[in-house]
């Protein structure tokens, strides 16, 4: 098995130390940072994303794989910066104002990073204006919002209202998700996409950014 396949396999097992060592070895073997990232680390996380979407693995498995991904990326980071390797795009994510639940939002962030996106995570209890201001100041094309309470879902509409009022619809796309959120609600408030779970949300964002 070649070294990139080994990186992918050990990442899927959540073996962060091994992934770090193999990434270092791959660099020593003169594999390009881009190749290691795409065909080793991201390839492994794509498998994890697919398995999670199919309910073949669970949240702890994803978190272990994400830790392994971070260990490999830490080895690559100086080279990626030097080579100026672009990410797939930037995404702003956060749980809306009044809501402190963040497990689903965090999982989306992990899977997005695993797919090669740059993620700006605003955390939870995020004001509508903050989503839009952050997207504009960082040249971000997608905002992802999560809510777990029916009482906070209205904040999502405030974000889409700001985007529509400021004529930003062509520049900034919105995807929403969370337990009480539905496709009908997404359509009602003018969100571009609805993510019914973390894996599908990432697929939507890939599609929204032309990365499929």
Coordinates of N, CA and C in Angstrom, one line a residue:
X1 N 0.8 -1.2 0.0 CA 0.0 0.0 0.0 C 0.9 1.3 0.0
X2 N 0.6 2.2 -0.9 CA 1.4 3.4 -0.9 C 1.2 4.3 0.3
X3 N 2.1 5.2 0.5 CA 2.0 6.0 1.7 C 0.8 6.9 1.9
X4 N 0.2 7.4 0.7 CA -1.0 8.2 0.8 C -2.2 7.4 1.2
X5 N -2.2 6.1 0.7 CA -3.3 5.2 1.1 C -3.2 4.9 2.6
X6 N -2.0 4.7 3.1 CA -1.7 4.5 4.5 C -2.2 5.6 5.4
X7 N -1.9 6.9 4.9 CA -2.3 8.1 5.6 C -3.9 8.1 5.7
X8 N -4.5 7.8 4.6 CA -6.0 7.8 4.6 C -6.5 6.7 5.5
X9 N -5.9 5.5 5.5 CA -6.4 4.4 6.3 C -6.3 4.7 7.8
X10 N -5.1 5.2 8.2 CA -4.9 5.4 9.6 C -5.7 6.6 10.1
X11 N -6.0 7.6 9.2 CA -6.8 8.7 9.6 C -8.2 8.2 9.9
X12 N -8.7 7.2 9.0 CA -10.1 6.7 9.2 C -10.1 5.9 10.6
X13 N -9.0 5.4 11.0 CA -9.0 4.7 12.3 C -8.8 5.7 13.5
X14 N -8.6 6.9 13.2 CA -8.4 7.9 14.2 C -7.0 7.9 14.9
X15 N -6.0 7.4 14.2 CA -4.7 7.2 14.8 C -3.8 8.5 14.5
X16 N -4.0 9.5 15.3 CA -3.4 10.8 15.0 C -1.8 10.7 15.0
X17 N -1.2 10.0 16.0 CA 0.2 9.9 16.0 C 0.8 9.3 14.7
X18 N 0.1 8.2 14.3 CA 0.6 7.5 13.1 C 0.4 8.4 11.8
X19 N -0.7 9.1 11.8 CA -1.0 10.0 10.6 C 0.1 11.1 10.6
X20 N 0.5 11.6 11.8 CA 1.5 12.7 11.8 C 2.8 12.1 11.3
X21 N 3.2 10.9 11.8 CA 4.5 10.3 11.3 C 4.5 10.0 9.8
X22 N 3.4 9.5 9.3 CA 3.3 9.1 7.9 C 3.3 10.4 7.0
X23 N 2.7 11.4 7.5 CA 2.7 12.7 6.8 C 4.1 13.2 6.7
X24 N 4.8 13.1 7.8 CA 6.2 13.6 7.8 C 7.1 12.7 6.8
X25 N 6.8 11.4 6.8 CA 7.5 10.5 5.9 C 7.2 10.8 4.5
X26 N 6.0 11.1 4.2 CA 5.6 11.4 2.8 C 6.3 12.7 2.3
X27 N 6.4 13.7 3.2 CA 7.1 14.9 2.8 C 8.6 14.6 2.6
X28 N 9.2 13.7 3.4 CA 10.6 13.3 3.2 C 10.8 12.5 1.9
X29 N 9.7 11.8 1.5 CA 9.8 11.1 0.2 C 9.5 12.0 -1.0
X30 N 9.4 13.3 -0.7 CA 9.2 14.3 -1.7 C 7.8 14.3 -2.4
X31 N 6.9 13.8 -1.7 CA 5.5 13.9 -2.1 C 5.1 15.4 -1.9
X32 N 4.3 15.9 -2.9 CA 3.9 17.3 -2.8 C 2.9 17.5 -1.6
X33 N 2.9 18.6 -0.9 CA 1.9 18.9 0.1 C 0.5 18.8 -0.4
X34 N 0.3 19.3 -1.6 CA -1.1 19.2 -2.2 C -1.5 17.8 -2.4
X35 N -0.6 16.9 -2.9 CA -0.9 15.5 -3.1 C -1.2 14.8 -1.7
X36 N -0.4 15.1 -0.7 CA -0.6 14.5 0.6 C -2.0 14.9 1.2
X37 N -2.3 16.2 1.0 CA -3.5 16.8 1.5 C -4.7 16.2 0.8
X38 N -4.7 16.2 -0.5 CA -5.9 15.7 -1.3 C -6.0 14.2 -1.3
X39 N -4.9 13.5 -1.5 CA -5.0 12.0 -1.7 C -4.8 11.2 -0.4
X40 N -4.4 11.9 0.6 CA -4.2 11.2 1.9 C -5.2 11.7 2.9
X41 N -5.1 12.9 3.4 CA -5.9 13.4 4.5 C -7.4 13.6 4.1
X42 N -7.6 14.4 3.0 CA -9.0 14.7 2.6 C -9.6 13.4 2.1
X43 N -8.9 12.6 1.4 CA -9.4 11.3 0.9 C -10.0 10.5 2.1
X44 N -9.2 10.5 3.2 CA -9.6 9.7 4.4 C -10.8 10.3 5.0
X45 N -10.9 11.7 5.1 CA -12.0 12.3 5.7 C -13.3 12.2 4.9
X46 N -13.1 12.1 3.5 CA -14.2 11.9 2.7 C -14.9 10.6 3.0
X47 N -14.1 9.6 3.2 CA -14.6 8.2 3.6 C -15.4 8.3 4.9
X48 N -14.8 9.0 5.9 CA -15.4 9.2 7.2 C -16.8 9.9 7.0
X49 N -16.8 11.0 6.2 CA -18.0 11.7 5.9 C -19.1 10.8 5.3
X50 N -18.7 10.0 4.3 CA -19.7 9.1 3.7 C -20.2 8.1 4.7
X51 N -19.3 7.5 5.5 CA -19.7 6.5 6.5 C -20.6 7.1 7.5
X52 N -20.3 8.3 7.9 CA -21.2 9.0 8.9 C -22.6 9.2 8.4
X53 N -22.6 9.7 7.1 CA -23.9 10.0 6.4 C -24.7 8.7 6.3
X54 N -24.0 7.5 6.1 CA -24.7 6.3 6.0 C -25.0 5.6 7.3
X55 N -24.7 6.3 8.4 CA -24.9 5.8 9.8 C -24.1 4.5 10.1
X56 N -22.9 4.4 9.4 CA -22.0 3.3 9.6 C -21.1 3.5 10.8
X57 N -20.8 4.8 11.1 CA -20.0 5.2 12.2 C -20.7 6.3 13.0
X58 N -20.1 6.7 14.1 CA -20.8 7.6 15.0 C -19.9 8.8 15.3
X59 N -20.5 9.7 16.1 CA -19.8 11.0 16.4 C -18.4 10.8 17.0
X60 N -18.2 9.9 17.9 CA -16.8 9.7 18.5 C -15.8 9.3 17.4
X61 N -16.3 8.5 16.4 CA -15.4 8.1 15.3 C -15.0 9.3 14.5
X62 N -15.9 10.2 14.2 CA -15.7 11.4 13.4 C -14.7 12.3 14.2
X63 N -14.9 12.4 15.5 CA -14.0 13.3 16.3 C -12.6 12.8 16.3
X64 N -12.4 11.4 16.4 CA -11.1 10.8 16.4 C -10.4 11.0 15.0
X65 N -11.2 10.9 13.9 CA -10.6 11.1 12.6 C -10.2 12.6 12.4
X66 N -11.1 13.5 12.9 CA -10.8 14.9 12.8 C -9.5 15.2 13.6
X67 N -9.3 14.6 14.7 CA -8.0 14.8 15.5 C -6.8 14.3 14.6
X68 N -7.0 13.2 14.0 CA -5.9 12.7 13.1 C -5.7 13.6 11.9
X69 N -6.7 14.1 11.3 CA -6.6 15.1 10.2 C -5.8 16.3 10.7
X70 N -6.1 16.8 11.9 CA -5.5 18.0 12.4 C -4.0 17.7 12.6
X71 N -3.6 16.5 13.0 CA -2.2 16.1 13.3 C -1.5 16.1 11.9
X72 N -2.1 15.6 10.9 CA -1.5 15.6 9.6 C -1.3 16.9 9.0
X73 N -2.4 17.7 9.1 CA -2.4 19.1 8.6 C -1.4 20.0 9.3
X74 N -1.1 19.7 10.6 CA -0.1 20.5 11.3 C 1.3 20.3 10.7
X75 N 1.5 19.1 10.2 CA 2.8 18.8 9.5 C 2.9 19.5 8.2
X76 N 1.8 19.6 7.5 CA 1.7 20.2 6.1 C 1.7 21.7 6.1
X77 N 1.1 22.3 7.2 CA 0.8 23.7 7.2 C 1.9 24.7 6.7
X78 N 3.1 24.6 7.2 CA 4.2 25.5 6.7 C 4.4 25.4 5.2
X79 N 4.2 24.2 4.7 CA 4.4 24.0 3.2 C 3.3 24.5 2.4
X80 N 2.1 24.3 3.0 CA 0.9 24.7 2.3 C 0.8 26.2 2.2
X81 N 1.3 26.9 3.3 CA 1.3 28.4 3.3 C 2.4 28.9 2.3
X82 N 3.5 28.2 2.3 CA 4.6 28.6 1.4 C 4.2 28.4 -0.1
X83 N 3.5 27.3 -0.4 CA 3.1 27.0 -1.7 C 1.8 27.8 -2.1
X84 N 1.2 28.4 -1.1 CA -0.1 29.2 -1.4 C -1.2 28.3 -2.0
X85 N -1.3 27.1 -1.4 CA -2.3 26.2 -1.9 C -3.7 26.7 -1.5
X86 N -4.6 26.9 -2.4 CA -5.9 27.5 -2.0 C -6.8 26.5 -1.4
X87 N -7.7 26.9 -0.5 CA -8.7 26.0 0.0 C -9.8 25.9 -1.0
X88 N -10.8 25.1 -0.7 CA -11.9 24.9 -1.6 C -12.8 26.2 -1.5
X89 N -12.7 27.0 -0.5 CA -13.5 28.1 -0.3 C -13.7 28.4 1.2
X90 N -14.3 29.5 1.5 CA -14.5 29.9 2.9 C -16.0 29.8 3.3
X91 N -16.2 29.3 4.5 CA -17.6 29.2 5.0 C -17.7 29.8 6.4
X92 N -18.7 30.6 6.6 CA -18.9 31.1 8.0 C -20.0 30.2 8.6
X93 N -19.7 29.7 9.8 CA -20.8 28.9 10.5 C -21.0 29.4 11.9
X94 N -22.2 29.2 12.4 CA -22.5 29.5 13.8 C -23.9 29.1 14.2
X95 N -24.1 29.0 15.5 CA -25.4 28.8 16.0 C -26.1 30.2 16.3
X96 N -27.3 30.3 16.0 CA -27.9 31.7 16.0 C -28.1 32.2 17.4
X97 N -28.3 33.5 17.4 CA -28.5 34.3 18.7 C -29.6 33.6 19.6
X98 N -29.3 33.5 20.8 CA -30.3 32.9 21.8 C -30.2 31.4 21.9
X99 N -29.3 30.8 21.1 CA -29.2 29.3 21.1 C -27.8 28.9 21.4
X100 N -27.6 28.0 22.4 CA -26.2 27.7 22.8 C -25.8 26.3 22.4
X101 N -26.7 25.6 21.6 CA -26.4 24.2 21.2 C -25.4 24.3 20.0
X102 N -24.3 23.5 20.1 CA -23.3 23.5 19.0 C -22.8 22.2 18.6
X103 N -23.3 21.1 19.0 CA -22.7 19.8 18.6 C -22.9 19.6 17.1
X104 N -24.1 19.8 16.6 CA -24.3 19.7 15.1 C -23.5 20.7 14.3
X105 N -23.4 21.9 14.8 CA -22.6 22.9 14.1 C -21.2 22.6 14.1
X106 N -20.7 22.1 15.2 CA -19.2 21.7 15.3 C -18.9 20.5 14.3
X107 N -19.9 19.6 14.2 CA -19.7 18.5 13.3 C -19.6 18.9 11.9
X108 N -20.5 19.8 11.5 CA -20.4 20.4 10.1 C -19.0 21.0 9.9
X109 N -18.6 21.8 10.9 CA -17.2 22.4 10.8 C -16.1 21.4 10.6
X110 N -16.2 20.3 11.3 CA -15.1 19.3 11.2 C -15.2 18.7 9.8
X111 N -16.4 18.3 9.3 CA -16.5 17.7 8.0 C -16.1 18.7 6.9
X112 N -16.4 20.0 7.1 CA -16.0 21.0 6.1 C -14.5 21.1 6.0
X113 N -13.9 21.2 7.2 CA -12.4 21.2 7.2 C -11.8 20.0 6.5
X114 N -12.4 18.9 6.8 CA -12.0 17.6 6.3 C -12.1 17.6 4.7
X115 N -13.1 18.3 4.2 CA -13.3 18.4 2.8 C -12.4 19.5 2.1
X116 N -11.6 20.2 2.9 CA -10.7 21.1 2.4 C -11.2 22.6 2.4
X117 N -12.3 22.9 3.1 CA -12.7 24.2 3.2 C -12.1 25.0 4.4
X118 N -12.0 26.3 4.3 CA -11.6 27.1 5.4 C -12.8 27.5 6.1
X119 N -12.8 27.2 7.4 CA -14.1 27.5 8.2 C -13.8 28.6 9.2
X120 N -14.7 29.6 9.2 CA -14.7 30.6 10.2 C -15.9 30.3 11.2
X121 N -15.6 29.8 12.3 CA -16.6 29.3 13.3 C -16.9 30.4 14.3
X122 N -18.1 31.0 14.2 CA -18.4 32.1 15.1 C -18.9 31.7 16.5
X123 N -19.1 30.3 16.6 CA -19.5 29.8 17.9 C -21.0 29.8 18.0
X124 N -21.5 30.0 19.2 CA -23.0 30.0 19.4 C -23.5 31.4 19.9
X125 N -24.8 31.6 19.9 CA -25.4 32.8 20.3 C -24.9 34.0 19.4
X126 N -24.9 33.8 18.1 CA -24.4 34.7 17.1 C -25.5 35.6 16.6
X127 N -25.3 36.9 16.7 CA -26.2 38.0 16.2 C -26.3 37.9 14.7
X128 N -27.5 38.2 14.1 CA -27.6 38.2 12.6 C -26.6 39.0 11.9
X129 N -26.4 40.2 12.4 CA -25.5 41.2 11.7 C -24.0 40.6 11.7
X130 N -23.7 39.8 12.7 CA -22.3 39.3 12.8 C -22.1 38.3 11.7
X131 N -23.1 37.5 11.4 CA -22.9 36.5 10.2 C -22.6 37.2 9.0
X132 N -23.4 38.3 8.6 CA -23.2 39.0 7.4 C -21.9 39.8 7.4
X133 N -21.6 40.5 8.4 CA -20.4 41.3 8.5 C -19.2 40.4 8.4
X134 N -19.2 39.3 9.0 CA -18.0 38.4 8.9 C -17.9 37.8 7.5
X135 N -19.0 37.5 6.9 CA -18.9 37.0 5.5 C -18.4 38.1 4.6
X136 N -18.8 39.3 4.7 CA -18.3 40.4 3.8 C -16.9 40.7 4.1
X137 N -16.5 40.8 5.3 CA -15.1 41.2 5.6 C -14.1 40.1 5.3
X138 N -14.5 38.9 5.2 CA -13.6 37.8 4.9 C -13.8 37.2 3.5
X139 N -14.7 37.9 2.7 CA -14.9 37.4 1.3 C -15.4 36.0 1.3
X140 N -16.4 35.7 2.1 CA -17.0 34.4 2.2 C -18.3 34.3 1.4
X141 N -18.4 33.1 0.7 CA -19.6 33.0 -0.2 C -20.7 32.2 0.4
X142 N -20.5 31.5 1.6 CA -21.5 30.7 2.2 C -21.6 31.0 3.7
X143 N -22.8 31.2 4.2 CA -23.1 31.3 5.6 C -23.9 30.0 6.0
X144 N -23.5 29.3 7.0 CA -24.2 28.2 7.5 C -24.7 28.5 9.0
X145 N -26.0 28.3 9.2 CA -26.6 28.6 10.5 C -27.3 27.4 11.0
X146 N -27.2 27.3 12.4 CA -27.8 26.2 13.0 C -28.7 26.7 14.2
X147 N -29.8 26.0 14.4 CA -30.7 26.3 15.6 C -31.2 25.0 16.1
X148 N -31.3 24.9 17.4 CA -32.0 23.7 18.0 C -33.3 24.0 18.7
X149 N -33.5 25.3 18.8 CA -34.8 25.8 19.5 C -35.7 26.4 18.5
X150 N -37.0 26.1 18.6 CA -37.9 26.7 17.6 C -38.0 28.3 17.9
X151 N -37.7 28.7 19.1 CA -37.8 30.1 19.5 C -36.6 30.9 18.9
X152 N -35.6 30.2 18.4 CA -34.4 31.0 17.8 C -34.4 30.9 16.3
X153 N -35.3 30.1 15.7 CA -35.3 30.0 14.2 C -35.5 31.3 13.5
X154 N -36.3 32.2 14.2 CA -36.5 33.5 13.6 C -35.3 34.3 13.3
X155 N -34.2 34.1 14.0 CA -33.0 34.8 13.8 C -32.4 34.5 12.4
X156 N -32.7 33.3 11.9 CA -32.2 32.9 10.6 C -32.9 33.8 9.5
X157 N -34.1 34.1 9.7 CA -34.8 35.0 8.8 C -34.2 36.4 8.8
X158 N -33.8 36.8 10.0 CA -33.1 38.2 10.0 C -31.9 38.2 9.2
X159 N -31.2 37.1 9.1 CA -29.9 37.1 8.3 C -30.3 37.1 6.8
X160 N -31.3 36.3 6.4 CA -31.7 36.3 5.0 C -32.3 37.6 4.6
X161 N -33.0 38.3 5.5 CA -33.6 39.6 5.3 C -32.4 40.6 5.0
X162 N -31.4 40.6 5.8 CA -30.3 41.5 5.6 C -29.6 41.3 4.3
X163 N -29.4 40.1 3.9 CA -28.8 39.7 2.6 C -29.7 40.2 1.5
X164 N -31.0 40.0 1.6 CA -31.9 40.5 0.5 C -31.9 42.0 0.4
X165 N -32.0 42.7 1.6 CA -32.1 44.1 1.7 C -30.9 44.8 1.1
X166 N -29.7 44.2 1.4 CA -28.5 44.8 0.9 C -28.0 44.3 -0.5
X167 N -28.9 43.5 -1.1 CA -28.7 43.0 -2.5 C -27.4 42.2 -2.5
X168 N -27.3 41.3 -1.6 CA -26.1 40.4 -1.5 C -26.3 39.0 -1.9
X169 N -27.6 38.7 -2.4 CA -28.0 37.3 -2.7 C -27.1 36.6 -3.7
X170 N -26.5 37.4 -4.6 CA -25.7 36.8 -5.7 C -24.3 36.5 -5.1
X171 N -23.9 37.2 -4.0 CA -22.6 37.1 -3.5 C -22.5 36.1 -2.3
X172 N -23.6 36.0 -1.5 CA -23.6 35.2 -0.3 C -24.8 34.2 -0.3
X173 N -24.5 33.0 -0.2 CA -25.5 31.9 -0.1 C -25.7 31.5 1.3
X174 N -26.9 31.0 1.7 CA -27.2 30.7 3.0 C -27.7 29.2 3.1
X175 N -27.2 28.5 4.0 CA -27.7 27.1 4.3 C -28.0 27.1 5.8
X176 N -29.2 26.4 6.1 CA -29.6 26.4 7.5 C -29.9 24.9 7.9
X177 N -29.8 24.6 9.2 CA -30.0 23.3 9.7 C -30.3 23.3 11.2
X178 N -30.6 22.1 11.7 CA -30.9 21.9 13.1 C -32.2 21.2 13.3
X179 N -32.3 20.6 14.5 CA -33.5 19.7 14.7 C -34.8 20.2 14.3
X180 N -35.2 21.5 14.7 CA -36.6 21.9 14.3 C -36.7 22.5 12.9
X181 N -35.6 22.7 12.3 CA -35.6 23.3 10.9 C -36.0 22.4 9.9
X182 N -36.8 22.9 8.9 CA -37.3 22.1 7.8 C -37.0 22.7 6.5
X183 N -37.1 21.9 5.4 CA -37.0 22.5 4.0 C -38.0 23.6 3.8
X184 N -39.2 23.4 4.3 CA -40.3 24.3 4.1 C -39.9 25.7 4.7
X185 N -39.3 25.6 5.9 CA -38.9 26.8 6.6 C -37.8 27.5 5.8
X186 N -36.8 26.7 5.3 CA -35.7 27.3 4.5 C -36.3 28.0 3.3
X187 N -37.2 27.4 2.6 CA -37.9 28.1 1.5 C -38.6 29.4 1.9
X188 N -39.3 29.3 3.0 CA -40.1 30.4 3.5 C -39.3 31.6 3.8
X189 N -38.1 31.4 4.3 CA -37.2 32.6 4.7 C -36.2 33.0 3.6
X190 N -36.2 32.2 2.5 CA -35.3 32.6 1.4 C -33.9 32.1 1.6
X191 N -33.7 31.0 2.4 CA -32.4 30.4 2.5 C -32.2 29.6 1.2
X192 N -30.9 29.5 0.8 CA -30.6 28.8 -0.5 C -30.7 27.2 -0.3
X193 N -30.3 26.8 0.9 CA -30.3 25.3 1.1 C -30.7 25.0 2.5
X194 N -31.1 23.7 2.6 CA -31.4 23.2 4.0 C -30.6 21.9 4.1
X195 N -29.9 21.8 5.2 CA -29.1 20.6 5.5 C -29.7 19.8 6.6
X196 N -30.2 18.6 6.3 CA -30.9 17.8 7.3 C -30.0 17.0 8.2
X197 N -28.7 16.9 7.8 CA -27.7 16.4 8.7 C -26.3 16.9 8.3
X198 N -25.3 16.7 9.1 CA -24.0 17.3 8.8 C -23.4 16.8 7.5
X199 N -23.5 15.6 7.2 CA -22.9 15.1 6.0 C -23.6 15.6 4.7
X200 N -24.9 15.7 4.8 CA -25.6 16.3 3.6 C -25.4 17.8 3.5
X201 N -25.2 18.4 4.6 CA -25.0 19.9 4.6 C -23.7 20.2 3.9
X202 N -22.6 19.3 4.1 CA -21.3 19.5 3.5 C -21.5 19.3 2.0
X203 N -22.3 18.3 1.6 CA -22.5 18.0 0.1 C -23.2 19.3 -0.5
X204 N -24.1 19.8 0.2 CA -24.8 21.0 -0.3 C -23.8 22.2 -0.5
X205 N -23.0 22.4 0.5 CA -22.0 23.5 0.4 C -21.0 23.2 -0.7
X206 N -20.6 22.0 -0.9 CA -19.7 21.7 -2.1 C -20.4 22.1 -3.4
X207 N -21.7 21.8 -3.5 CA -22.5 22.1 -4.6 C -22.6 23.6 -4.8
X208 N -22.9 24.3 -3.7 CA -23.1 25.8 -3.7 C -21.8 26.5 -4.2
X209 N -20.7 25.9 -3.9 CA -19.4 26.5 -4.2 C -18.8 25.9 -5.5
X210 N -19.5 25.1 -6.2 CA -19.0 24.5 -7.4 C -17.9 23.5 -7.2
X211 N -17.9 22.8 -6.1 CA -16.8 21.9 -5.8 C -17.2 20.5 -6.0
X212 N -18.4 20.2 -6.4 CA -18.8 18.8 -6.6 C -18.2 18.2 -7.8

